[in-house]
Amino acid sequence: MKLTLHEIASVLGAKNDVSGFEDVALNKAEFDSRLIEVGDLFIPLKGARDGHDFIVTAFSQGAAATLSERPVEEGPYILVDDVLAAFQRLAQYYLEKTAVDVLAVTGSNGKTTTKDMLAQLLATSYKTYKTQGNYNNEIGLPYTVLHMPDDTEKLVLEMGQDHLGDIHLLSEIAKPKTGIVTLIGEAHLEFFGSRTEIAKGKMQIADGMKKGGLLLAPADKIVNDFLPDQQKVIRFGPDADIFLTRLEERKDSLTFEANFLEQAIDLPVTGKYNATNAMIAAYVALQEGVSEPAIRQAFAQLELTRNRTEWKKAANGADILSDVYNANPTAMRLILETFSTIPATQGGRKAAVLADMKELGADSKLMHGAMITSLNPEIITDLFLYGEDMEALYVYAREIYPPNRVHYFVKNADKDQFEDLTKTVTTWLQSADQILLKGSNSMKLDKLVEVLEHGDN
């Protein structure tokens, strides 16, 4: 981070006189005092605890300065009205100063995977940095910006939203050169009320984009009313500007072709949705000057953020398809579709462990029940359902599944049958089987994955 104390004070309009403080270079910005190193700038944010309570600790750790909303006696400080707003403004300024190319990705599903893919493709030709983990909100995005290496040429930022206006804020901070909206699904429907409002929120990625920038959006009519006039818009999907022309899915890999590519691309991951994510990333990389051979080679060595769709091995040799980071109806339908198309191992069965999808609002039970249209008892022969809202799917599943093939486990304020779920699944699973696990992160199916992997009960 190439910024000095006086420069930051000037940018933020410091309310105190900083001329008495040495104009030292600040190494990086940290909001966790435990991560402070010598020469850092402390950002005392207000959360469960007020970060101002840790200013003394930050200086003892070696902080060179701190932002603050009140006078500080322990060391150099920059007085501001709102630390979070100042943190965001500082990130915005730093992007303006460095003139780094920002490529931003949002969407109800696939944004993290697409971000990872695009960053890996760009890294073949440029010094590239990307959002780490899930640092995709009003705190994580500026943190990412202020932590990018000094030689960064391309910055790939993931943008998440919980409420309308979140993406607008992030776009105004980052001012992307390129924006990508992967999909309009039902994530956080509880807070938005409808897919239309979700689409409106996602398309706000264009709000801070530079005039003439590139925006990729799905060929979904729900976004039509929110398409910007100032950017070049490319739609993707069947019969759109860019689309898949061939797709071959296998258990742990796939091959696809697209209308703008000269040759097929092989991916070491499965799922039609991943082919679409890869197609988007490839198109943007080509616009950034990355060659198609470099794109194909980078995809062959693809590394994705953990906890997304991932094949694992159970302790007894069974195949586990783990997709337990998050869940909404679109994501669940997509993974069930992919899992259903993968041939079963000879002599093996296919089962799905499905847990509640959170933040779906008043129609949550209805949307859980609707998952029955993505289930075929002749293909996915056994179901293990877990959670309060999954009871709605259990009611429908009992109508088409034999009684001994569908199992329901309660999780509510009064009762949690996670241990029963774990015992039943581990007892059922045999070495030739394939099993899918999908649910919201708060349902903790990752713990069941660990048990299956390591054989612990």
XYZ file of C-alpha atoms in Angstrom:
457
model
C 0.000 0.000 0.000
C 1.819 3.101 -1.251
C 0.219 5.743 0.945
C 1.552 8.085 3.611
C -0.086 9.408 6.739
C -0.396 12.995 5.464
C -1.696 11.831 2.092
C -4.420 9.761 3.739
C -5.325 12.644 6.042
C -5.703 14.933 3.031
C -7.814 12.429 1.092
C -10.122 11.842 4.043
C -10.379 15.485 5.056
C -8.971 14.880 8.525
C -10.728 16.904 11.225
C -7.504 17.188 13.230
C -4.142 18.810 12.489
C -1.781 16.002 11.440
C 1.185 18.281 10.658
C 2.764 17.350 13.965
C 2.847 13.674 13.019
C 5.698 12.365 10.891
C 4.551 11.698 7.319
C 5.431 8.010 7.432
C 4.648 5.468 4.745
C 1.952 3.037 5.860
C 2.341 -0.612 4.929
C -1.232 -1.915 4.956
C -4.609 -1.349 6.576
C -5.975 -3.749 9.204
C -9.256 -3.705 11.131
C -8.240 -6.634 13.373
C -5.723 -5.443 15.954
C -4.350 -8.994 16.204
C -3.138 -8.743 12.609
C -1.390 -5.408 13.030
C 2.296 -5.364 12.134
C 4.891 -2.615 12.380
C 4.034 0.266 10.076
C 0.339 -0.552 9.566
C -2.725 1.683 9.630
C -5.395 0.557 12.111
C -9.054 0.780 11.055
C -11.191 0.674 14.249
C -14.527 -0.474 12.871
C -17.649 -0.836 14.981
C -19.128 -4.317 15.132
C -19.876 -6.678 17.984
C -17.059 -4.725 19.666
C -16.033 -1.136 18.989
C -12.638 -1.157 17.309
C -11.737 2.044 19.129
C -11.371 -0.083 22.254
C -8.391 -1.785 20.592
C -6.430 1.294 19.491
C -4.023 0.888 22.401
C -3.472 -2.743 21.415
C -2.902 -1.761 17.802
C -0.174 0.719 18.751
C 1.444 -1.841 21.051
C 1.551 -4.190 18.045
C 3.406 -1.594 16.010
C 0.710 0.397 14.227
C 2.100 3.620 12.750
C -1.261 5.399 12.814
C -4.972 4.870 13.276
C -8.201 6.271 11.964
C -10.523 7.373 14.748
C -13.840 9.051 15.419
C -12.497 10.603 18.620
C -9.174 12.097 19.785
C -6.386 9.599 20.466
C -3.517 10.018 22.906
C -1.565 6.838 22.198
C -0.146 7.786 18.795
C -0.676 9.438 15.404
C -4.308 9.466 14.333
C -6.559 10.771 11.585
C -9.857 12.074 12.930
C -12.905 11.272 10.774
C -16.676 11.320 11.220
C -17.192 7.686 10.176
C -14.370 5.145 10.106
C -16.130 2.735 7.749
C -16.969 5.479 5.246
C -13.381 6.726 5.478
C -12.055 3.201 4.888
C -14.215 2.931 1.770
C -13.176 6.359 0.495
C -9.522 5.448 1.021
C -9.937 2.313 -1.095
C -11.680 4.337 -3.803
C -8.831 6.858 -3.825
C -6.190 4.134 -3.943
C -7.766 2.604 -7.029
C -7.833 6.027 -8.654
C -4.184 6.593 -7.762
C -2.909 3.233 -8.961
C -5.145 3.123 -12.082
C -5.436 -0.643 -11.713
C -7.919 -2.324 -14.059
C -10.846 -3.527 -11.950
C -12.980 -6.427 -13.112
C -15.979 -7.050 -10.866
C -18.129 -10.161 -10.526
C -21.503 -10.598 -8.864
C -24.459 -12.975 -9.189
C -26.721 -15.221 -7.147
C -24.600 -18.240 -8.035
C -21.180 -18.729 -9.556
C -19.591 -15.409 -8.637
C -16.754 -16.898 -6.575
C -15.991 -19.579 -9.152
C -16.089 -17.074 -12.011
C -13.851 -14.705 -10.037
C -11.342 -17.506 -9.449
C -11.438 -18.564 -13.088
C -11.017 -15.051 -14.447
C -8.160 -14.253 -12.069
C -6.336 -17.421 -13.078
C -6.716 -16.615 -16.766
C -5.551 -13.019 -16.346
C -2.588 -14.156 -14.246
C -1.114 -15.798 -17.340
C -0.424 -12.338 -18.766
C -0.698 -9.795 -15.949
C 0.105 -9.259 -12.293
C -3.307 -10.193 -10.920
C -4.902 -10.061 -7.498
C -8.396 -11.184 -6.461
C -10.844 -11.127 -3.587
C -9.657 -13.597 -0.969
C -12.225 -15.931 0.576
C -15.579 -14.217 1.037
C -14.271 -10.658 1.459
C -16.936 -9.344 -0.912
C -18.904 -6.810 1.153
C -18.632 -3.166 2.277
C -15.696 -4.098 4.526
C -14.096 -6.932 2.599
C -13.902 -5.103 -0.730
C -11.954 -2.064 0.510
C -9.783 -4.416 2.553
C -8.973 -6.352 -0.633
C -8.139 -3.141 -2.493
C -5.764 -1.915 0.207
C -4.057 -5.313 0.411
C -3.341 -5.836 -3.272
C 0.386 -6.068 -4.104
C 1.983 -2.836 -5.282
C 2.633 -4.242 -8.763
C -0.975 -5.346 -9.391
C -2.204 -4.701 -12.952
C -5.577 -6.482 -12.860
C -7.798 -6.650 -9.792
C -10.707 -9.108 -9.814
C -13.266 -8.175 -7.179
C -16.224 -10.233 -6.038
C -19.283 -8.240 -5.004
C -21.952 -9.716 -2.724
C -25.314 -8.336 -1.712
C -27.648 -8.905 1.200
C -29.809 -5.844 0.610
C -30.653 -3.501 -2.237
C -27.937 -0.890 -2.592
C -25.028 -3.086 -1.513
C -23.747 -3.568 -5.073
C -24.269 0.122 -5.865
C -21.943 1.070 -3.003
C -19.280 -1.463 -4.007
C -19.415 -0.432 -7.657
C -19.020 3.244 -6.744
C -15.952 2.360 -4.678
C -14.336 0.116 -7.294
C -15.472 1.810 -10.533
C -14.967 -1.374 -12.579
C -13.717 -1.452 -16.123
C -15.610 -4.707 -16.619
C -18.649 -6.032 -14.776
C -20.069 -9.547 -14.748
C -23.460 -10.708 -13.483
C -23.397 -14.504 -13.490
C -27.000 -15.352 -12.633
C -30.182 -13.966 -11.099
C -31.408 -16.507 -8.562
C -33.266 -16.439 -5.278
C -30.392 -15.798 -2.852
C -31.475 -13.524 0.048
C -35.026 -13.449 -1.291
C -36.177 -12.802 2.282
C -34.603 -9.341 2.098
C -35.508 -8.498 -1.508
C -39.035 -9.857 -1.876
C -38.744 -10.857 -5.540
C -36.298 -11.906 -8.239
C -36.950 -8.579 -9.928
C -35.557 -6.737 -6.922
C -32.605 -9.143 -6.841
C -31.976 -8.394 -10.517
C -32.191 -4.669 -9.826
C -29.615 -5.028 -7.062
C -27.202 -7.166 -9.082
C -27.363 -4.888 -12.107
C -26.230 -1.989 -9.930
C -22.755 -3.300 -10.666
C -22.913 -0.930 -13.653
C -23.538 2.142 -11.479
C -19.880 2.929 -10.904
C -18.553 1.484 -14.148
C -16.599 3.634 -16.524
C -18.362 4.850 -19.643
C -17.837 2.382 -22.471
C -16.959 -0.436 -20.089
C -17.910 -4.055 -20.714
C -20.869 -5.572 -18.886
C -21.772 -9.259 -19.194
C -25.281 -10.212 -18.137
C -27.380 -13.366 -18.515
C -29.925 -13.655 -21.301
C -32.669 -13.559 -18.701
C -35.494 -11.156 -19.479
C -35.692 -10.211 -15.817
C -32.612 -7.984 -16.240
C -33.856 -6.244 -19.399
C -35.261 -3.244 -17.553
C -31.977 -2.692 -15.728
C -29.509 -2.758 -18.633
C -27.312 0.372 -18.690
C -26.933 2.748 -21.626
C -23.333 3.783 -21.008
C -21.651 0.369 -21.240
C -21.188 -2.261 -23.900
C -23.554 -5.069 -22.877
C -22.888 -8.692 -23.848
C -25.579 -11.252 -23.029
C -24.787 -14.922 -22.502
C -26.996 -17.990 -22.721
C -28.878 -19.877 -25.450
C -29.229 -17.786 -28.625
C -27.502 -14.807 -26.958
C -24.286 -12.979 -27.892
C -22.110 -15.745 -26.484
C -23.243 -19.307 -25.810
C -22.110 -22.905 -25.414
C -22.158 -24.896 -28.637
C -21.122 -28.240 -27.132
C -20.873 -29.659 -23.623
C -19.577 -33.034 -22.499
C -19.915 -33.712 -18.768
C -18.016 -36.358 -16.836
C -17.837 -37.221 -13.168
C -14.985 -34.843 -12.326
C -14.332 -32.936 -15.546
C -16.019 -31.481 -18.595
C -15.304 -30.234 -22.098
C -17.090 -27.346 -23.738
C -17.076 -25.276 -26.884
C -18.462 -21.780 -27.366
C -19.378 -19.704 -30.389
C -16.409 -17.337 -29.935
C -13.719 -19.969 -29.259
C -11.604 -21.681 -31.891
C -11.074 -24.901 -29.922
C -12.709 -26.852 -27.108
C -11.727 -26.188 -23.495
C -11.224 -28.903 -20.882
C -12.042 -28.191 -17.236
C -11.068 -30.302 -14.186
C -14.500 -29.628 -12.639
C -17.984 -30.798 -13.499
C -21.354 -29.104 -13.953
C -22.988 -27.234 -16.825
C -23.005 -24.105 -14.662
C -19.216 -24.301 -14.427
C -19.006 -24.477 -18.205
C -21.010 -21.246 -18.325
C -18.794 -19.633 -15.668
C -15.713 -20.672 -17.633
C -17.183 -19.379 -20.879
C -17.756 -15.969 -19.273
C -14.230 -15.871 -17.841
C -12.736 -16.900 -21.179
C -14.623 -14.200 -23.059
C -13.481 -11.467 -20.672
C -9.891 -12.733 -20.689
C -9.854 -12.591 -24.483
C -11.028 -8.972 -24.330
C -8.127 -8.283 -21.971
C -5.633 -9.657 -24.465
C -5.055 -13.151 -23.071
C -4.484 -15.661 -25.872
C -6.772 -18.649 -26.336
C -3.884 -21.158 -25.906
C -3.014 -19.477 -22.590
C -6.661 -19.695 -21.553
C -6.840 -23.418 -22.304
C -3.609 -24.097 -20.399
C -4.776 -22.073 -17.379
C -8.099 -23.915 -17.259
C -6.265 -27.236 -17.273
C -4.562 -26.155 -14.029
C -7.643 -24.561 -12.473
C -7.708 -23.995 -8.712
C -10.958 -22.863 -7.102
C -11.857 -21.497 -3.667
C -12.552 -24.411 -1.348
C -16.037 -25.475 -0.226
C -17.612 -24.942 -3.607
C -18.639 -27.964 -5.664
C -15.940 -30.519 -4.965
C -15.563 -34.269 -5.318
C -14.167 -35.963 -2.225
C -13.534 -39.535 -1.142
C -15.269 -41.130 1.822
C -13.209 -43.228 4.192
C -14.802 -46.356 2.737
C -14.071 -45.307 -0.872
C -17.482 -43.855 -1.787
C -17.631 -40.681 -3.888
C -18.848 -37.494 -2.182
C -20.014 -34.478 -4.176
C -19.755 -31.690 -1.609
C -21.516 -28.374 -2.262
C -22.170 -27.116 1.239
C -21.045 -23.480 1.201
C -24.414 -21.961 0.364
C -27.747 -22.861 -1.189
C -30.762 -21.392 -2.918
C -33.325 -23.027 -5.211
C -31.411 -22.235 -8.404
C -28.146 -23.594 -7.040
C -29.829 -26.712 -5.682
C -31.585 -27.439 -8.963
C -28.323 -27.007 -10.887
C -26.324 -29.353 -8.689
C -29.115 -31.969 -8.683
C -29.176 -31.774 -12.478
C -25.422 -32.258 -12.685
C -25.383 -35.084 -10.140
C -28.212 -36.848 -11.966
C -26.383 -36.802 -15.311
C -23.226 -38.429 -13.914
C -23.368 -42.219 -14.393
C -23.488 -44.251 -11.207
C -20.530 -46.458 -10.371
C -21.139 -50.063 -11.339
C -22.958 -51.736 -8.458
C -23.340 -48.422 -6.638
C -26.265 -46.228 -5.672
C -26.798 -42.466 -5.792
C -28.135 -40.473 -2.841
C -28.640 -36.831 -1.926
C -28.403 -35.158 1.476
C -30.340 -31.898 1.172
C -30.528 -29.344 3.976
C -32.453 -26.108 4.414
C -31.871 -23.150 2.124
C -31.893 -19.985 4.205
C -33.176 -16.417 3.663
C -35.917 -17.317 1.180
C -38.681 -15.404 2.908
C -42.372 -16.225 3.199
C -42.385 -18.732 0.327
C -39.453 -20.726 1.671
C -41.382 -23.954 2.300
C -42.969 -23.738 -1.144
C -39.564 -23.366 -2.797
C -38.167 -26.289 -0.795
C -41.076 -28.460 -1.860
C -40.558 -27.479 -5.494
C -37.215 -29.312 -5.469
C -39.240 -32.481 -6.077
C -39.264 -31.626 -9.799
C -35.470 -32.073 -9.854
C -35.551 -35.540 -8.279
C -35.953 -38.863 -10.072
C -36.160 -41.890 -7.729
C -34.778 -44.095 -10.488
C -31.572 -42.048 -10.576
C -31.161 -40.555 -7.095
C -32.501 -43.583 -5.273
C -32.186 -42.366 -1.673
C -32.925 -39.032 -0.018
C -31.793 -37.681 3.342
C -33.546 -34.398 4.154
C -32.512 -32.172 7.047
C -34.051 -28.982 8.380
C -37.323 -27.320 9.252
C -38.230 -26.230 5.718
C -37.045 -29.478 4.109
C -40.106 -31.092 5.651
C -42.049 -29.603 2.720
C -39.905 -31.581 0.272
C -40.248 -34.687 2.445
C -44.037 -34.528 2.085
C -43.748 -34.628 -1.711
C -40.895 -37.117 -1.755
C -42.927 -39.672 0.210
C -45.369 -39.726 -2.715
C -42.769 -40.915 -5.241
C -40.113 -42.656 -3.118
C -40.479 -46.019 -1.365
C -40.799 -45.507 2.422
C -37.342 -46.880 3.150
C -35.689 -44.614 0.576
C -36.525 -41.198 1.954
C -35.485 -40.025 5.414
C -36.270 -36.783 7.225
C -34.367 -35.263 10.139
C -35.635 -32.326 12.181
C -33.729 -29.144 12.932
C -35.632 -26.394 14.703
C -35.530 -24.412 17.936
C -36.645 -27.445 19.968
C -34.858 -30.342 18.306
C -31.806 -31.047 16.180
C -31.346 -34.521 14.694
C -27.957 -33.855 13.094
C -26.382 -36.775 14.954
C -29.160 -39.077 13.748
C -28.613 -37.809 10.203
C -24.901 -38.493 10.501
C -25.368 -42.025 11.831
C -27.999 -42.912 9.230
C -25.928 -41.629 6.298
C -22.687 -43.237 7.441
C -24.462 -46.552 7.962
C -26.136 -46.350 4.545
C -23.072 -45.340 2.508
C -21.194 -48.171 0.795
C -17.928 -48.081 -1.113
C -19.440 -48.025 -4.630
C -21.982 -45.284 -3.871
C -22.104 -41.635 -4.879
C -23.596 -39.099 -2.481
C -24.391 -35.406 -2.932
C -24.532 -32.977 0.004
C -26.127 -29.560 -0.520
C -27.438 -26.961 1.917
C -26.851 -23.511 3.336
C -23.609 -23.026 5.212
C -25.450 -22.537 8.515
C -26.784 -26.107 8.280
C -23.215 -27.352 8.889
C -23.225 -30.152 6.330
C -19.475 -29.610 6.092
C -19.265 -31.480 9.407
C -21.039 -34.452 7.848
C -18.620 -34.325 4.923
C -15.714 -34.481 7.377
C -17.248 -37.493 9.146
C -17.730 -39.300 5.853
C -14.178 -38.487 4.773
C -12.485 -39.545 7.992
C -14.825 -42.270 9.197
C -15.451 -40.695 12.614
C -18.824 -41.098 14.304
